[in-house]
PDB file of C-alpha atoms in Angstrom:
ATOM      1  CA  MET A 224     112.772 122.246 111.390  1.00 71.00           C
ATOM      2  CA  ASP A 225     116.347 121.067 111.712  1.00 82.00           C
ATOM      3  CA  VAL A 226     115.130 117.504 112.252  1.00 83.00           C
ATOM      4  CA  LEU A 227     113.260 117.492 108.942  1.00 82.00           C
ATOM      5  CA  LEU A 228     116.345 118.615 107.020  1.00 84.00           C
ATOM      6  CA  ASN A 229     118.647 116.127 108.714  1.00 89.00           C
ATOM      7  CA  PRO A 230     120.045 113.762 106.028  1.00 87.00           C
ATOM      8  CA  TYR A 231     119.746 110.770 108.340  1.00 91.00           C
ATOM      9  CA  PHE A 232     116.080 111.505 108.988  1.00 92.00           C
ATOM     10  CA  LEU A 233     115.422 111.888 105.265  1.00 91.00           C
ATOM     11  CA  GLY A 234     117.262 108.618 104.631  1.00 92.00           C
ATOM     12  CA  TYR A 235     115.085 106.790 107.143  1.00 94.00           C
ATOM     13  CA  VAL A 236     111.934 108.252 105.599  1.00 94.00           C
ATOM     14  CA  LEU A 237     113.097 107.141 102.146  1.00 95.00           C
ATOM     15  CA  LEU A 238     113.899 103.665 103.467  1.00 97.00           C
ATOM     16  CA  ILE A 239     110.456 103.332 105.044  1.00 98.00           C
ATOM     17  CA  LEU A 240     108.757 104.457 101.819  1.00 98.00           C
ATOM     18  CA  LEU A 241     110.798 101.948  99.801  1.00 98.00           C
ATOM     19  CA  LEU A 242     109.925  99.139 102.222  1.00 98.00           C
ATOM     20  CA  ILE A 243     106.221  99.999 101.957  1.00 98.00           C
ATOM     21  CA  ARG A 244     106.449 100.014  98.162  1.00 98.00           C
ATOM     22  CA  PHE A 245     108.277  96.652  98.189  1.00 98.00           C
ATOM     23  CA  GLY A 246     105.622  95.191 100.503  1.00 98.00           C
ATOM     24  CA  ASN A 247     102.841  96.402  98.222  1.00 98.00           C
ATOM     25  CA  MET A 248     104.636  94.841  95.242  1.00 98.00           C
ATOM     26  CA  LEU A 249     104.918  91.524  97.065  1.00 98.00           C
ATOM     27  CA  ARG A 250     101.224  91.633  98.013  1.00 98.00           C
ATOM     28  CA  ALA A 251     100.209  92.376  94.410  1.00 98.00           C
ATOM     29  CA  LYS A 252     102.370  89.492  93.143  1.00 98.00           C
ATOM     30  CA  HIS A 253     100.842  87.193  95.751  1.00 98.00           C
ATOM     31  CA  MET A 254      97.307  88.127  94.671  1.00 98.00           C
ATOM     32  CA  GLU A 255      98.287  87.471  91.030  1.00 98.00           C
ATOM     33  CA  ASN A 256      99.562  84.021  91.975  1.00 98.00           C
ATOM     34  CA  VAL A 257      96.419  83.242  93.970  1.00 97.00           C
ATOM     35  CA  GLU A 258      94.212  84.219  91.023  1.00 97.00           C
ATOM     36  CA  ARG A 259      96.335  82.180  88.611  1.00 97.00           C
ATOM     37  CA  ARG A 260      96.203  79.106  90.861  1.00 97.00           C
ATOM     38  CA  ALA A 261      92.431  79.451  91.229  1.00 97.00           C
ATOM     39  CA  ALA A 262      92.039  79.672  87.437  1.00 96.00           C
ATOM     40  CA  VAL A 263      94.219  76.605  86.895  1.00 95.00           C
ATOM     41  CA  GLU A 264      92.304  74.695  89.558  1.00 93.00           C
ATOM     42  CA  ALA A 265      88.942  75.679  88.016  1.00 91.00           C
ATOM     43  CA  LYS A 266      90.151  74.600  84.570  1.00 90.00           C
ATOM     44  CA  ARG A 267      91.417  71.301  85.974  1.00 89.00           C
ATOM     45  CA  ARG A 268      88.091  70.635  87.713  1.00 87.00           C
ATOM     46  CA  ALA A 269      86.175  71.447  84.536  1.00 84.00           C
ATOM     47  CA  THR A 270      88.244  68.987  82.491  1.00 84.00           C
ATOM     48  CA  VAL A 271      87.981  66.271  85.151  1.00 76.00           C
ATOM     49  CA  ASP A 272      84.191  66.767  85.383  1.00 68.00           C
ATOM     50  CA  ALA A 273      83.885  66.576  81.608  1.00 64.00           C
ATOM     51  CA  ASP A 274      85.884  63.351  81.501  1.00 58.00           C
ATOM     52  CA  LEU A 275      83.823  61.677  84.173  1.00 57.00           C
TER      53      LEU A 275
END
């Protein structure tokens, strides 16, 4: 029980949770960018096909 109340242990747990949250944020941003690029590419292809 003393280990769980150790401030250093709690600090490491908090750091790990923050790193996981930061990683999830980066993954979500990456997926947003992938979707946006795919939409731009689809729009570009549609305009090029219409012009040809």
